[in-house]
Amino acid sequence: MDPGEFDQRVELLERRETGRDGAGEPIIDLVEIARPWAKVTYPGGKEFLSNDGTDATRRAVFRLYARPVDVSMKLRLRGLEYDIQDVRPFDDVVEIHAVAKAPGAP
């Protein structure tokens, strides 16, 4: 893998307890845990009908240097949050398959 292909800065996010509300319940927020460089490819998008109209999703494949990643985390690229669907570790990189709801979609 050519290091020059890792040209997109992404945010790796994890759900963490950031405090307690007035009733003592935990407040869970997405917290940035890393900002690695990644190679991003877009294998295609998909539109489908839902109960309230048409939703648009965008699929992306992120490759980053090997680090602990699991499906409970999220990725953010240029303000768009991606839900991690699958993580595939290779020798020196981890390949992450993720889906985001397109901006402007209901």
Coordinates of N, CA, C and O in Angstrom, one line a residue:
M1 N 0.8 -1.2 0.0 CA 0.0 0.0 0.0 C 0.9 1.2 0.0 O 1.8 1.4 0.8
D2 N 0.6 2.1 -0.9 CA 1.4 3.4 -1.0 C 0.9 4.4 0.0 O -0.2 4.7 0.1
P3 N 1.8 4.8 0.9 CA 1.4 5.8 1.9 C 0.8 7.1 1.4 O 0.0 7.7 2.0
G4 N 1.2 7.4 0.1 CA 0.6 8.6 -0.5 C -0.9 8.5 -0.8 O -1.5 9.5 -1.0
E5 N -1.4 7.3 -0.8 CA -2.8 7.1 -1.0 C -3.7 7.5 0.2 O -4.9 7.7 0.1
F6 N -3.0 7.6 1.4 CA -3.7 7.9 2.6 C -3.8 9.5 2.7 O -3.0 10.1 3.3
D7 N -4.8 10.0 2.0 CA -4.8 11.5 1.8 C -6.0 12.2 2.4 O -6.2 13.4 2.2
Q8 N -6.9 11.4 3.1 CA -8.0 12.0 3.7 C -7.9 11.9 5.2 O -7.7 10.9 5.8
R9 N -8.1 13.0 5.9 CA -8.1 13.0 7.4 C -9.5 12.7 7.8 O -10.5 13.4 7.5
V10 N -9.7 11.6 8.6 CA -11.0 11.2 9.1 C -11.0 11.3 10.7 O -9.9 11.3 11.3
E11 N -12.2 11.3 11.2 CA -12.3 11.3 12.7 C -12.9 10.0 13.1 O -13.9 9.6 12.6
L12 N -12.2 9.3 14.0 CA -12.7 8.1 14.6 C -13.4 8.4 15.9 O -12.8 9.0 16.8
L13 N -14.7 8.1 16.0 CA -15.6 8.5 17.1 C -16.0 7.2 17.9 O -16.3 6.2 17.3
E14 N -16.2 7.4 19.2 CA -16.6 6.4 20.1 C -17.6 6.9 21.0 O -17.5 8.1 21.5
R15 N -18.6 6.1 21.3 CA -19.7 6.6 22.3 C -19.1 6.4 23.7 O -18.6 5.4 24.1
R16 N -19.1 7.5 24.5 CA -18.6 7.6 25.8 C -19.5 8.3 26.7 O -20.2 9.3 26.3
E17 N -19.5 8.0 28.0 CA -20.3 8.8 29.0 C -19.5 10.0 29.3 O -18.4 10.0 29.6
T18 N -20.2 11.2 29.0 CA -19.6 12.5 29.2 C -20.1 13.2 30.5 O -19.7 14.4 30.7
G19 N -20.9 12.6 31.2 CA -21.5 13.2 32.4 C -22.8 12.6 32.8 O -23.2 11.6 32.3
R20 N -23.5 13.3 33.7 CA -24.8 12.9 34.2 C -25.8 14.1 34.0 O -25.4 15.2 34.2
D21 N -27.0 13.7 33.7 CA -28.1 14.8 33.7 C -28.6 15.0 35.0 O -28.2 14.5 36.0
G22 N -29.6 15.9 35.1 CA -30.2 16.3 36.4 C -30.8 15.1 37.2 O -30.9 15.1 38.4
A23 N -31.3 14.1 36.5 CA -31.9 12.9 37.1 C -30.8 11.8 37.4 O -31.2 10.8 37.9
G24 N -29.6 12.1 37.1 CA -28.5 11.2 37.4 C -28.3 10.1 36.3 O -27.5 9.2 36.5
E25 N -29.0 10.3 35.2 CA -28.8 9.4 34.1 C -27.5 9.7 33.3 O -27.2 10.9 33.2
P26 N -26.8 8.7 32.8 CA -25.6 9.1 32.0 C -25.9 9.8 30.7 O -26.9 9.5 30.1
I27 N -25.1 10.7 30.4 CA -25.2 11.4 29.1 C -24.1 10.7 28.2 O -22.9 10.8 28.5
I28 N -24.6 10.2 27.1 CA -23.7 9.5 26.1 C -23.5 10.3 24.9 O -24.5 10.7 24.3
D29 N -22.3 10.7 24.5 CA -22.0 11.5 23.4 C -20.9 10.8 22.5 O -20.2 9.9 23.0
L30 N -20.8 11.2 21.3 CA -19.7 10.7 20.4 C -18.5 11.6 20.7 O -18.5 12.8 20.7
V31 N -17.4 10.9 21.0 CA -16.1 11.6 21.4 C -15.1 11.2 20.4 O -14.9 10.0 20.1
E32 N -14.3 12.2 19.8 CA -13.2 11.9 18.9 C -12.1 11.2 19.7 O -11.6 11.7 20.7
I33 N -11.7 10.0 19.2 CA -10.6 9.3 19.8 C -9.3 9.3 19.0 O -8.2 9.0 19.5
A34 N -9.5 9.6 17.7 CA -8.3 9.6 16.8 C -8.6 10.4 15.5 O -9.8 10.5 15.2
R35 N -7.6 10.9 14.9 CA -7.8 11.6 13.6 C -6.7 11.0 12.6 O -5.8 11.7 12.2
P36 N -6.9 9.8 12.2 CA -6.0 9.1 11.3 C -6.1 9.6 9.8 O -7.2 10.1 9.4
W37 N -5.1 9.3 9.1 CA -5.1 9.5 7.6 C -5.7 8.3 7.0 O -5.4 7.2 7.5
A38 N -6.5 8.4 6.0 CA -7.2 7.2 5.4 C -7.2 7.4 3.9 O -7.2 8.4 3.3
K39 N -7.3 6.2 3.2 CA -7.6 6.1 1.8 C -9.1 5.8 1.8 O -9.6 4.9 2.4
V40 N -9.9 6.7 1.0 CA -11.3 6.5 1.0 C -11.8 6.2 -0.4 O -11.4 6.9 -1.4
T41 N -12.6 5.2 -0.6 CA -13.2 4.9 -1.9 C -14.7 4.8 -1.8 O -15.2 4.4 -0.7
Y42 N -15.4 5.0 -2.8 CA -16.8 5.0 -2.8 C -17.3 4.0 -3.8 O -17.4 4.2 -5.0
P43 N -17.7 2.8 -3.3 CA -18.2 1.7 -4.3 C -19.5 2.0 -4.8 O -20.0 1.3 -5.8
G44 N -20.3 2.9 -4.3 CA -21.6 3.3 -4.9 C -22.6 3.7 -3.8 O -22.4 3.4 -2.6
G45 N -23.6 4.3 -4.2 CA -24.7 4.7 -3.3 C -25.9 3.9 -3.6 O -26.0 3.1 -4.5
K46 N -26.9 4.1 -2.8 CA -28.2 3.3 -2.9 C -29.3 4.2 -2.5 O -29.2 4.9 -1.5
E47 N -30.4 4.2 -3.2 CA -31.6 4.9 -2.8 C -32.7 3.8 -2.6 O -32.8 2.9 -3.4
F48 N -33.5 4.0 -1.6 CA -34.6 3.0 -1.4 C -35.7 3.8 -0.8 O -35.6 4.9 -0.2
L49 N -36.9 3.2 -0.9 CA -38.1 3.8 -0.3 C -38.3 3.4 1.1 O -38.1 2.3 1.5
S50 N -38.6 4.4 1.9 CA -38.9 4.1 3.3 C -40.3 4.6 3.6 O -41.0 5.1 2.7
N51 N -40.8 4.5 4.8 CA -42.1 4.9 5.1 C -42.4 6.4 4.9 O -43.5 6.8 4.6
D52 N -41.4 7.2 5.0 CA -41.6 8.7 4.8 C -41.0 9.3 3.5 O -40.8 10.4 3.4
G53 N -40.7 8.4 2.6 CA -40.2 8.9 1.3 C -39.0 8.2 0.9 O -38.8 7.0 1.2
T54 N -38.1 8.8 0.2 CA -36.9 8.2 -0.3 C -35.7 8.6 0.6 O -35.5 9.8 0.8
D55 N -35.0 7.6 1.0 CA -33.7 7.8 1.7 C -32.6 7.5 0.8 O -32.6 6.7 -0.1
A56 N -31.5 8.3 1.0 CA -30.3 8.0 0.2 C -29.2 7.7 1.1 O -29.0 8.3 2.2
T57 N -28.4 6.6 0.8 CA -27.3 6.2 1.6 C -26.0 6.3 0.7 O -26.1 6.1 -0.5
R58 N -24.9 6.5 1.4 CA -23.7 6.5 0.7 C -22.7 5.5 1.3 O -22.5 5.5 2.5
R59 N -22.2 4.6 0.5 CA -21.3 3.6 1.0 C -19.9 4.1 0.8 O -19.6 4.7 -0.2
A60 N -19.0 3.7 1.7 CA -17.6 4.1 1.6 C -16.7 3.0 2.2 O -17.1 2.3 3.1
V61 N -15.5 2.9 1.7 CA -14.5 2.0 2.2 C -13.3 2.8 2.7 O -12.8 3.6 1.9
F62 N -13.0 2.7 3.9 CA -11.9 3.5 4.5 C -10.8 2.5 4.8 O -11.0 1.4 5.4
R63 N -9.6 2.8 4.4 CA -8.4 2.0 4.7 C -7.5 2.9 5.6 O -7.2 4.0 5.2
L64 N -7.2 2.4 6.8 CA -6.2 3.2 7.6 C -5.2 2.2 8.2 O -5.4 1.0 8.1
Y65 N -4.1 2.8 8.7 CA -3.1 1.9 9.3 C -3.7 1.2 10.5 O -4.6 1.7 11.2
A66 N -3.3 0.0 10.7 CA -3.9 -0.9 11.7 C -4.0 -0.2 13.0 O -3.0 0.4 13.5
R67 N -5.2 -0.3 13.6 CA -5.5 0.2 14.9 C -6.8 -0.5 15.4 O -7.5 -1.0 14.6
P68 N -7.1 -0.5 16.7 CA -8.3 -1.1 17.2 C -9.5 -0.3 16.7 O -9.7 0.8 17.0
V69 N -10.4 -1.0 15.9 CA -11.6 -0.4 15.5 C -12.7 -1.5 15.5 O -12.4 -2.7 15.3
D70 N -13.9 -1.1 16.0 CA -15.0 -2.1 16.0 C -16.3 -1.4 15.5 O -16.4 -0.2 15.3
V71 N -17.4 -2.2 15.3 CA -18.6 -1.7 14.7 C -19.4 -0.8 15.6 O -20.3 -0.2 15.1
S72 N -19.0 -0.7 16.9 CA -19.7 0.3 17.7 C -19.3 1.7 17.5 O -19.9 2.6 18.0
M73 N -18.2 1.9 16.8 CA -17.6 3.2 16.6 C -18.2 3.8 15.3 O -19.0 3.2 14.6
K74 N -17.9 5.1 15.1 CA -18.4 5.8 13.9 C -17.1 6.5 13.3 O -16.2 6.7 14.0
L75 N -17.3 6.8 12.0 CA -16.3 7.6 11.3 C -16.9 8.9 10.8 O -18.1 8.9 10.4
R76 N -16.2 10.0 10.8 CA -16.7 11.3 10.3 C -15.7 11.8 9.2 O -14.5 11.8 9.5
L77 N -16.2 12.1 8.1 CA -15.4 12.7 7.0 C -16.1 13.9 6.4 O -17.3 13.8 6.0
R78 N -15.5 15.0 6.5 CA -16.1 16.3 6.0 C -17.5 16.5 6.6 O -18.4 16.9 5.9
G79 N -17.7 16.3 7.9 CA -18.9 16.5 8.6 C -20.0 15.4 8.4 O -21.1 15.5 9.0
L80 N -19.8 14.4 7.6 CA -20.7 13.3 7.4 C -20.3 12.1 8.2 O -19.2 11.7 8.2
E81 N -21.3 11.7 9.1 CA -21.0 10.5 10.0 C -21.4 9.2 9.3 O -22.4 9.1 8.7
Y82 N -20.4 8.3 9.4 CA -20.6 7.0 8.8 C -20.7 5.9 9.9 O -19.9 5.9 10.8
D83 N -21.7 5.0 9.7 CA -21.9 3.9 10.6 C -21.0 2.8 10.1 O -21.1 2.4 9.0
I84 N -20.2 2.2 11.0 CA -19.3 1.1 10.6 C -20.1 -0.2 10.5 O -20.7 -0.6 11.5
Q85 N -20.0 -0.8 9.4 CA -20.8 -2.0 9.1 C -19.9 -3.3 9.3 O -20.3 -4.3 9.7
D86 N -18.6 -3.1 8.8 CA -17.7 -4.3 8.8 C -16.3 -3.8 9.0 O -15.9 -2.7 8.4
V87 N -15.4 -4.6 9.7 CA -14.0 -4.2 9.8 C -13.2 -5.5 9.4 O -13.5 -6.6 9.9
R88 N -12.3 -5.2 8.5 CA -11.5 -6.3 7.9 C -10.0 -6.0 8.1 O -9.5 -5.2 7.4
P89 N -9.4 -6.7 9.1 CA -7.9 -6.4 9.3 C -7.1 -7.1 8.2 O -7.4 -8.3 7.9
F90 N -6.1 -6.4 7.8 CA -5.1 -7.0 6.9 C -3.7 -6.9 7.5 O -3.6 -6.5 8.7
D91 N -2.6 -7.1 6.8 CA -1.3 -7.1 7.4 C -1.0 -5.8 8.1 O -0.8 -5.8 9.3
D92 N -1.0 -4.7 7.4 CA -0.6 -3.4 8.0 C -1.7 -2.4 7.9 O -1.5 -1.2 8.4
V93 N -2.9 -2.7 7.4 CA -4.0 -1.8 7.4 C -5.3 -2.5 7.9 O -5.3 -3.7 8.0
V94 N -6.2 -1.7 8.2 CA -7.6 -2.2 8.5 C -8.5 -1.5 7.5 O -8.4 -0.3 7.2
E95 N -9.4 -2.4 6.9 CA -10.4 -1.9 5.9 C -11.7 -1.8 6.6 O -12.2 -2.8 7.2
I96 N -12.3 -0.7 6.5 CA -13.6 -0.4 7.2 C -14.7 -0.1 6.2 O -14.5 0.8 5.4
H97 N -15.7 -0.9 6.2 CA -16.9 -0.7 5.3 C -17.9 0.0 6.1 O -18.3 -0.4 7.2
A98 N -18.4 1.2 5.6 CA -19.3 2.0 6.4 C -20.4 2.6 5.5 O -20.2 2.7 4.2
V99 N -21.5 3.1 6.1 CA -22.6 3.6 5.4 C -23.0 4.9 6.1 O -23.0 5.0 7.3
A100 N -23.4 5.9 5.3 CA -23.8 7.2 5.8 C -25.1 7.6 5.1 O -25.3 7.3 4.0
K101 N -26.0 8.3 5.9 CA -27.2 8.8 5.3 C -26.8 10.1 4.5 O -26.1 10.9 5.1
A102 N -27.2 10.2 3.3 CA -26.7 11.4 2.5 C -27.3 12.7 3.1 O -28.4 12.7 3.6
P103 N -26.5 13.7 3.0 CA -27.0 15.0 3.5 C -28.3 15.5 2.7 O -28.4 15.3 1.5
G104 N -29.2 16.0 3.4 CA -30.5 16.4 2.8 C -31.5 15.3 2.7 O -32.6 15.6 2.4
A105 N -31.1 14.1 3.0 CA -32.1 13.0 2.9 C -32.9 13.1 4.2 O -32.4 13.4 5.3
P106 N -34.2 12.8 4.1 CA -35.1 12.9 5.3 C -34.7 11.9 6.3 O -34.1 10.9 6.1

